[in-house]
Every structure is written in structure tokens, then in C-alpha cells.
Short mmCIF file of C-alpha atoms in Angstrom, two decimals:
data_model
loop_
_atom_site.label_atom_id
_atom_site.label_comp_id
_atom_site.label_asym_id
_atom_site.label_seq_id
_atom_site.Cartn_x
_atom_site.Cartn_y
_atom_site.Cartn_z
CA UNK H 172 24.53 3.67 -19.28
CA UNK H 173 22.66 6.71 -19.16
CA UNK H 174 19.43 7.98 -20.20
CA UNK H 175 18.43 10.08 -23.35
CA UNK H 176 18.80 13.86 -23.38
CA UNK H 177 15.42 15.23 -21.43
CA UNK H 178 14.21 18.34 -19.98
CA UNK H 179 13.63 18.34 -15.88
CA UNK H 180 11.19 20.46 -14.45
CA UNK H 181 10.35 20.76 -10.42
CA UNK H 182 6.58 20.89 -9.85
CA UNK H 183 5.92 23.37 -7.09
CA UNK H 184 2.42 21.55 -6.36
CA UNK H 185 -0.30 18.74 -7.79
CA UNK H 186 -1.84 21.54 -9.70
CA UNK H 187 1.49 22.68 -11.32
CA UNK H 188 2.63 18.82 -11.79
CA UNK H 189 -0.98 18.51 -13.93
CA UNK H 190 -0.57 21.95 -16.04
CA UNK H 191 2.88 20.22 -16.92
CA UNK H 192 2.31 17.15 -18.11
CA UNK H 193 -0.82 17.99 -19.97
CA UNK H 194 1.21 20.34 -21.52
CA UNK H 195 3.58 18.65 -22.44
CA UNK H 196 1.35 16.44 -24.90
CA UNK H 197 1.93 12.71 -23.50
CA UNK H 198 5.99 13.39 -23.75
CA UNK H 199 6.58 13.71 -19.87
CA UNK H 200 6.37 11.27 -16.88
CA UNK H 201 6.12 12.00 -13.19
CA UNK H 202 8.99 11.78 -10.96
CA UNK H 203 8.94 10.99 -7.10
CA UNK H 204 12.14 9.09 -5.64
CA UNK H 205 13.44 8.57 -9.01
CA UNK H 206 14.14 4.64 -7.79
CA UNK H 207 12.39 3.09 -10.44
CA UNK H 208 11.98 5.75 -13.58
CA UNK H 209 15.58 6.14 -13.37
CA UNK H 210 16.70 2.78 -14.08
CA UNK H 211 14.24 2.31 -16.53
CA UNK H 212 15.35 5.29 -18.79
CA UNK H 213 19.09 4.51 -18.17
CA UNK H 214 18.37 0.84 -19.85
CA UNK H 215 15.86 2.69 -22.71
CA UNK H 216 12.95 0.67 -20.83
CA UNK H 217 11.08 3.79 -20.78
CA UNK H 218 11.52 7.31 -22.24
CA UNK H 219 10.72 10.92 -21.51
CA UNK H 220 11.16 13.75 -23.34
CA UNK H 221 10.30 15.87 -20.15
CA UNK H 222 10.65 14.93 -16.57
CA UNK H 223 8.27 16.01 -13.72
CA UNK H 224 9.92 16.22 -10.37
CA UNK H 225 6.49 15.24 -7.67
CA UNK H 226 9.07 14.49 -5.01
CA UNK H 227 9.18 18.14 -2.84
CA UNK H 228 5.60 18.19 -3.43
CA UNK H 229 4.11 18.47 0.30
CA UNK H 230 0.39 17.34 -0.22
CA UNK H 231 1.73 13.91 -1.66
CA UNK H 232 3.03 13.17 1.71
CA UNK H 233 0.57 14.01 3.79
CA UNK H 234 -1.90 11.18 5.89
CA UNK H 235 -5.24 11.68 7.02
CA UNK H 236 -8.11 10.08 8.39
CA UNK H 237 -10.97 9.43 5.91
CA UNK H 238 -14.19 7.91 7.42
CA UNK H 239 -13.59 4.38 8.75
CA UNK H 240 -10.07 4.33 6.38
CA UNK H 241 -6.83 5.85 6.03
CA UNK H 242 -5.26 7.82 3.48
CA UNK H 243 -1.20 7.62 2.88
CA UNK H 244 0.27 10.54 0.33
CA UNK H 245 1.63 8.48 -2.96
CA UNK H 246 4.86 10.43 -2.10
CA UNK H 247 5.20 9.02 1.18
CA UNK H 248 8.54 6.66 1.26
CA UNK H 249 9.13 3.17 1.99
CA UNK H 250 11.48 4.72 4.66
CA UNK H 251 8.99 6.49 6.70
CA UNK H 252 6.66 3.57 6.75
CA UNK H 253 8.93 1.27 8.05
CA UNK H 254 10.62 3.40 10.56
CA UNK H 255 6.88 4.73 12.10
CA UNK H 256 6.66 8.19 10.79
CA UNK H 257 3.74 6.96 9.22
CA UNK H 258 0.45 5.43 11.33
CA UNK H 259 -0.13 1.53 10.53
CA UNK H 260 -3.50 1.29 9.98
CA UNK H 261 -2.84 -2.30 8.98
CA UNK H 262 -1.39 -3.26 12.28
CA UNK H 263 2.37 -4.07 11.74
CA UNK H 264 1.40 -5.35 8.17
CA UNK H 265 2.24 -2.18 6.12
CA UNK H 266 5.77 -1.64 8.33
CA UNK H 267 6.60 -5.20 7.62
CA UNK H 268 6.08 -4.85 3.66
CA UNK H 269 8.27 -1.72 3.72
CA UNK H 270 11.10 -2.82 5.80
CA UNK H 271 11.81 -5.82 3.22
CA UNK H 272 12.23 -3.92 0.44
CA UNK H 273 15.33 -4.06 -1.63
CA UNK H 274 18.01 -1.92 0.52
CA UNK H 275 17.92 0.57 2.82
CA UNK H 276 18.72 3.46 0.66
CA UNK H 277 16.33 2.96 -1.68
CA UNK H 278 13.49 2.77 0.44
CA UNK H 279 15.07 6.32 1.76
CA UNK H 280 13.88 7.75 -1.66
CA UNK H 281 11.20 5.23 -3.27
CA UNK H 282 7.32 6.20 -2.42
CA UNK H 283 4.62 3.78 -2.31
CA UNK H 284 2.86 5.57 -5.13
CA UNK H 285 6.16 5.34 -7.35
CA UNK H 286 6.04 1.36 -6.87
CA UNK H 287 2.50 0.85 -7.95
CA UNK H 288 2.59 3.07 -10.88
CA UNK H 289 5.60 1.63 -11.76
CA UNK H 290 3.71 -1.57 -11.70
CA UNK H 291 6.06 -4.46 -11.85
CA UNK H 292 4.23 -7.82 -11.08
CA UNK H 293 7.15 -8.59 -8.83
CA UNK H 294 7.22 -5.46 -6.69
CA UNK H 295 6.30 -5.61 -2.89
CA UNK H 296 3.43 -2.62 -2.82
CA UNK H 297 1.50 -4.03 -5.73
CA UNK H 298 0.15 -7.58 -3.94
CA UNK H 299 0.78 -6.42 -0.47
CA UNK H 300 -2.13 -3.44 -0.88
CA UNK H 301 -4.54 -6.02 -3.19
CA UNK H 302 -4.51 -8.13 -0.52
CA UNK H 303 -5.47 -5.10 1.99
CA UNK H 304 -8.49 -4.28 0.04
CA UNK H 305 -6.30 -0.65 -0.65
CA UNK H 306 -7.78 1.58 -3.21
CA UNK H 307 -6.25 3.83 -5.76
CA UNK H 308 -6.64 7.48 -5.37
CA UNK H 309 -6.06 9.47 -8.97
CA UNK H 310 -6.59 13.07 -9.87
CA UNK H 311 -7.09 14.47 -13.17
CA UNK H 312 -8.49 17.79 -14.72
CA UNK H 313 -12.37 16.31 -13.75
CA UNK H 314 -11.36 15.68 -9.80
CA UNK H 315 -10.21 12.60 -8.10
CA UNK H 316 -11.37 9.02 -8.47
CA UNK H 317 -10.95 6.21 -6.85
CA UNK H 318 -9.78 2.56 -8.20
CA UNK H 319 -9.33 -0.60 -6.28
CA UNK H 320 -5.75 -2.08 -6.26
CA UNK H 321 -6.44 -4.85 -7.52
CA UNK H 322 -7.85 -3.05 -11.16
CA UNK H 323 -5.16 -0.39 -11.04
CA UNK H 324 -2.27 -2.64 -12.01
CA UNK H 325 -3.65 -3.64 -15.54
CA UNK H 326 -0.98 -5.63 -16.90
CA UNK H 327 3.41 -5.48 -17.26
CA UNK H 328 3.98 -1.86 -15.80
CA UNK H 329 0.37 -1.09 -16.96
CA UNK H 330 -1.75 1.05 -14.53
CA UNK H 331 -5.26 2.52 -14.93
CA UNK H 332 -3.80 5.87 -15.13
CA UNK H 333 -4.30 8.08 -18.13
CA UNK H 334 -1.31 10.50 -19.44
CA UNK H 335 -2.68 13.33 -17.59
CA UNK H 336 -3.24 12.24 -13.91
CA UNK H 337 -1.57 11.12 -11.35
CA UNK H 338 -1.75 9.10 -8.41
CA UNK H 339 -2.28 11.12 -5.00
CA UNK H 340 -2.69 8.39 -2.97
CA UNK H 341 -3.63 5.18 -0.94
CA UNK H 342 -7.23 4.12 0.75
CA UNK H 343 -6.41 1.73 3.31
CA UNK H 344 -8.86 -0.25 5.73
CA UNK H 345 -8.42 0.37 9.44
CA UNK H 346 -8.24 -3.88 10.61
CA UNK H 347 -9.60 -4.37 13.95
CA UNK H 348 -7.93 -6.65 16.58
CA UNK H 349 -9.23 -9.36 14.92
CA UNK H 350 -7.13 -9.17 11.66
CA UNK H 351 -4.66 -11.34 11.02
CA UNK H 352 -2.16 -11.18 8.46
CA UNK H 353 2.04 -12.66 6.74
CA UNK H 354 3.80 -11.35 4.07
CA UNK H 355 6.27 -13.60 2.36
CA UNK H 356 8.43 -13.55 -0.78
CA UNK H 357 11.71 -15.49 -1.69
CA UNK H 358 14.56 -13.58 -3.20
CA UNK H 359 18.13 -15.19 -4.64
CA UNK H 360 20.25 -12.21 -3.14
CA UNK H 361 18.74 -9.38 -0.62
CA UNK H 362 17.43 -6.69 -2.39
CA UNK H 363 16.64 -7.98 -5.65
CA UNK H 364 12.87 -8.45 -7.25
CA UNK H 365 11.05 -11.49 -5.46
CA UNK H 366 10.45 -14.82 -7.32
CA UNK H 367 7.80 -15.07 -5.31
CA UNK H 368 5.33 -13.16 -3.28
CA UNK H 369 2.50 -13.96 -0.83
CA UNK H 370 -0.03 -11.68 1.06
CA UNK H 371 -2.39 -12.50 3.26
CA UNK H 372 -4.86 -10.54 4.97
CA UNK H 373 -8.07 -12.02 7.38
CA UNK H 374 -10.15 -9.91 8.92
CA UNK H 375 -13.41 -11.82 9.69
CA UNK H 376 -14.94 -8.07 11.04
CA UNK H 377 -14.20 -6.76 8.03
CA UNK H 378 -15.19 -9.19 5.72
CA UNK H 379 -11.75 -8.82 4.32
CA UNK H 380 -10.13 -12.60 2.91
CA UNK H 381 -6.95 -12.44 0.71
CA UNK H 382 -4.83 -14.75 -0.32
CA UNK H 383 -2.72 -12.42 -3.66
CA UNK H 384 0.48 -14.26 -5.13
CA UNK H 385 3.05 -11.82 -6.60
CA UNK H 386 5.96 -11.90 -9.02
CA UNK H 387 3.72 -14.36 -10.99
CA UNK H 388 2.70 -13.79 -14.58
CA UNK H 389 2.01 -9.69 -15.35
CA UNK H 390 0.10 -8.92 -12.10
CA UNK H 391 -0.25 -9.69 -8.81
CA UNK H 392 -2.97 -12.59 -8.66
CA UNK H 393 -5.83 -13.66 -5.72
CA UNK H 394 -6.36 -16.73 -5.58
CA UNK H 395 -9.89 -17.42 -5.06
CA UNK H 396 -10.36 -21.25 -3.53
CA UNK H 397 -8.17 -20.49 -0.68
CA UNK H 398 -9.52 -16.92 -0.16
CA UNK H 399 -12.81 -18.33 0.26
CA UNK H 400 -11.21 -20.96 2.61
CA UNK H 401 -9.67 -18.41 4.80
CA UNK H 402 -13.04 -16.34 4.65
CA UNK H 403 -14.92 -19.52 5.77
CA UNK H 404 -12.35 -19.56 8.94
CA UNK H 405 -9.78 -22.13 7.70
CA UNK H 406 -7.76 -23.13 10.50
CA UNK H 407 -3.30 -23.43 10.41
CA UNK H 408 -4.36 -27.96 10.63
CA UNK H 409 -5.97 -27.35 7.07
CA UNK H 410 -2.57 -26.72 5.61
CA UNK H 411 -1.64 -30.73 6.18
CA UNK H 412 -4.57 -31.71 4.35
CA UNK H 413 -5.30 -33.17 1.18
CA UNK H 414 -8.09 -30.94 0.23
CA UNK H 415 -6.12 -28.05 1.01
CA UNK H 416 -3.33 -29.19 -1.57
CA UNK H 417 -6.21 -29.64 -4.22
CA UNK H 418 -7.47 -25.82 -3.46
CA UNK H 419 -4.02 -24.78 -4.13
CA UNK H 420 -2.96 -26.39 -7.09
CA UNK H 421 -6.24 -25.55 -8.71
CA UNK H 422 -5.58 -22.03 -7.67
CA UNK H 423 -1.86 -22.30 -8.76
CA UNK H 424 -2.83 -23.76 -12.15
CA UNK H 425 -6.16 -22.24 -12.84
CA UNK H 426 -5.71 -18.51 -11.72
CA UNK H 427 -1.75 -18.19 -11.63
CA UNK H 428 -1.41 -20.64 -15.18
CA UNK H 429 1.08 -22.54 -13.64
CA UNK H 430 2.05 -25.67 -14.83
CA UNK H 431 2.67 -28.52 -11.55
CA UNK H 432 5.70 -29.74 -13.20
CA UNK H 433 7.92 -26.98 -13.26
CA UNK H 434 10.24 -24.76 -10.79
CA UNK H 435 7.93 -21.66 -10.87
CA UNK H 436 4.97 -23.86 -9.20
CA UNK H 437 6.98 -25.82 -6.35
CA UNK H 438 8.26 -22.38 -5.67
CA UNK H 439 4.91 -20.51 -5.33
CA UNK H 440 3.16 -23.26 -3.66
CA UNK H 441 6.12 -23.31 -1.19
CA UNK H 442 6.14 -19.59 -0.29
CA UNK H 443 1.97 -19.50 -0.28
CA UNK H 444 1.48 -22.33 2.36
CA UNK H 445 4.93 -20.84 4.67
CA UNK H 446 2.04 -17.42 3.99
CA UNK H 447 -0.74 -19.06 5.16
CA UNK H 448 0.64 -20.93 8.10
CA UNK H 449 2.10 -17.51 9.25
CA UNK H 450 -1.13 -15.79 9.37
CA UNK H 451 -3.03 -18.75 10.52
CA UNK H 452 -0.93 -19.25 13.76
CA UNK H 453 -1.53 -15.51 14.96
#
């Protein structure tokens, strides 16, 4: 199947990318790897009347250092996180994200900004970066502003991104030697969409506490009870305990809206507590 008859144009730089899509009135969509607008518009998902090519566009894949965090270009690929190219400022945890995500040419071309502004609840960059404390960073024809993760993604591929801006980037904490963090998710077949998603980040210097369930409802989710747990130093013994099974289901049910006798539950409880031990044991 292929997608509906639209006009491609090559932005030579953020400026000209901006100029273009204001221009074109709400009918165009930004561009990067292609890996998930693509497929979308092949399977009349999502339509375009004009296509913005961001992908050549140096500044989106540039790093830099930005106070006491770290800044990674939206056009940066999944590729050149997991193979190095890129500095970890998360200490393993961003390479370990990228390196599990569907197959090896796709990561080649998808960009970390073209997964969260894609913003499928089941994606690996949406609850990965919530649980890092990441922040959004958008520019539009008044500047740049910056969003926490965790508020960009406002629903089913629903982002906090107007028609005219575009994501430049990622603010990312630099975790001290302290930090301590897992990243789980259960697939049926390598490559597809998780089921189920866990991040967890700890850094007690930080004040950083996550526990963020993916591929659950429309949004990644945090559950609260056991991020305040994990905050309050929760040790990997906790996990065998009874109160620790009533913090979960009342996160499960309360925050994720998931019902205790069904699949989805035994299958989010199971991949949050394989998380926790994980992170708990470093």
C-alpha cells in the first residue's frame, strides 16, 4: 500500500523547515528517518499534503553540554546512540534503550526526536526519557521552550507541539555514580511494539525516583507508590514482600486502570518487578 499523492520538499536548515511548514497552512509534517511517518501514511493513519525532509539538517544532530545537563539533536539516530557516537550522559541507560529497538536498520534511520513526536504509548523513547527526568526542547516563530517528557506526550500520538514548531531536541540529566537504573519490555517477536515497558531510574543525588510503565493505556505512566518507595531507598528484599505487592497493584489499578483479573495486569506487574529487581541489585 502506498501513501497519497504529496509534495516533498528538503529543508536546508531549522529556519527553512519553519518558513515551510508555516507556509504551508497546517497541510505539511516534518520528516527525519521517515521510520514512523512513512508507515503511517502508507496505511492512511496519517496524511500530508506536503512533506518536510529535517533529516540532512546538521543542527538537529548536534550534542552539547548545557549547564549541569546534556543536550542530544532530535535528529540524532537510535543507531548512533547505541553504537557510542553519542556521549551517555545516563550511564549505559540511554545505549541500552537504543540498542533494543525494533531492528537494526531501522534504528540506522529512526531519531529519537521522530519517536517521541510520533508518540506511540508503546514506543521505547517515550517512557525511557520520563523516567530520566528528560525535557522537551521545541522551537517556534517566538524562540525555544522547554517541556518535560512526561507533559509532551499528551495522549495516542498526541504531543505538545503546535503545527508550526518542531522539536530540536532532548534535556537530559548528567546521573552521578550513584544512579542506578533497568529498562525492560516484553515483545511476542523481536522488533515489534512492546506489550510492556518498564523504566527505572534512582538517583538519590539527584533526587531523581522513577518507576514509568509503557505500552499501557495512551501514554507512558509513573507510577507513584513505588516511585516514592524507590525515592525512600527501597531495597531489591522489598520486592518479596507483601506490602510491596499492595504498592503495585494499587499503582497498576489506580494509575495504569488495570483491572487484576486480566492478561494486561499479570503481564505489567511481571515485567515492572523483573524492572525493579534489575535496578535494585546494581
Amino acid at each position: 500500500m502506498k501513501a497519497p499523492a504529496f509534495r516533498y520538499h528538503r529543508a536546508e536548515s531549522l529556519d527553512h523547515g519553519l518558513e515551510l511548514i508555516r507556509e504551508f497552512g497546517g497541510m505539511g509534517k516534518f520528516m527525519a528517518g521517515g521510520q514512523s511517518l512513512m508507515p503511517m501514511m502508507n496505511l492512511r493513519l496519517a496524511a500530508a499534503e506536503h512533506v518536510v525532509d529535517i533529516g540532512q539538517v546538521a543542527a538537529l544532530r548536534e550534542t552539547r553540554q548545557a549547564g549541569q545537563r546534556f543536550v542530544i539533536g532530535a535528529g540524532v539516530t537510535h543507531a548512533m546512540i547505541e553504537d557510542g557516537k553519542v556521549r551517555d550522559s545516563a550511564r549505559g541507560y540511554l545505549q541500552r534503550v537504543a540498542g533494543g529497538i525494533a531492528y537494526r536498520g531501522v534504528r540506522n534511520k529512526g531519531t529519537i526526536g521522530g519517536s517521541l513526536a510520533h508518540a506511540d504509548p508503546a514506543a521505547d523513547w517515550p517512557a525511557s526519557l520520563c523516567a530520566l527526568d528528560a525535557v522537551a526542547v521545541i522551537r517556534g516563530a517566538d524562540g525555544d521552550r522547554e517541556v518535560p517528557i512526561g507533559e509532551f506526550q499528551r495522549g495516542l500520538m498526541e504531543t505538545a507541539l503546535a503545527e508550526d514548531e518542531i522539536l530540536v531536541g532532548v534535556s537530559l540529566p548528567e546521573l552521578t555514580g550513584k544512579a542506578r537504573w533497568s529498562y525492560r519490555k516484553f515483545c511476542h517477536k523481536v522488533g515489534e511494539f512492546a506489550h510492556s515497558i518498564c523504566a527505572v531510574v534512582h538517583d538519590p543525588e539527584l533526587k531523581i525516583a522513577n518507576v514509568v510503565l509503557g505500552a499501557v493505556g495512551d501514554k507512558p505512566v509513573r507510577l507513584p507508590t513505588l516511585s516514592q518507595y524507590l525515592a525512600q531507598g527501597m531495597g531489591a528484599g522489598a520486592l518479596k514482600g507483601s506490602e510491596y505487592l499492595e504498592a503495585l497493584k494499587r499503582d497498576l489499578t489506580d494509575s495504569a486502570g488495570l483491572a487484576p483479573d486480566t492478561y494486561d495486569y499479570q503481564l505489567h506487574q511481571t515485567i515492572a518487578t523483573r524492572a525493579l529487581a534489575e535496578a535494585l541489585q546494581k
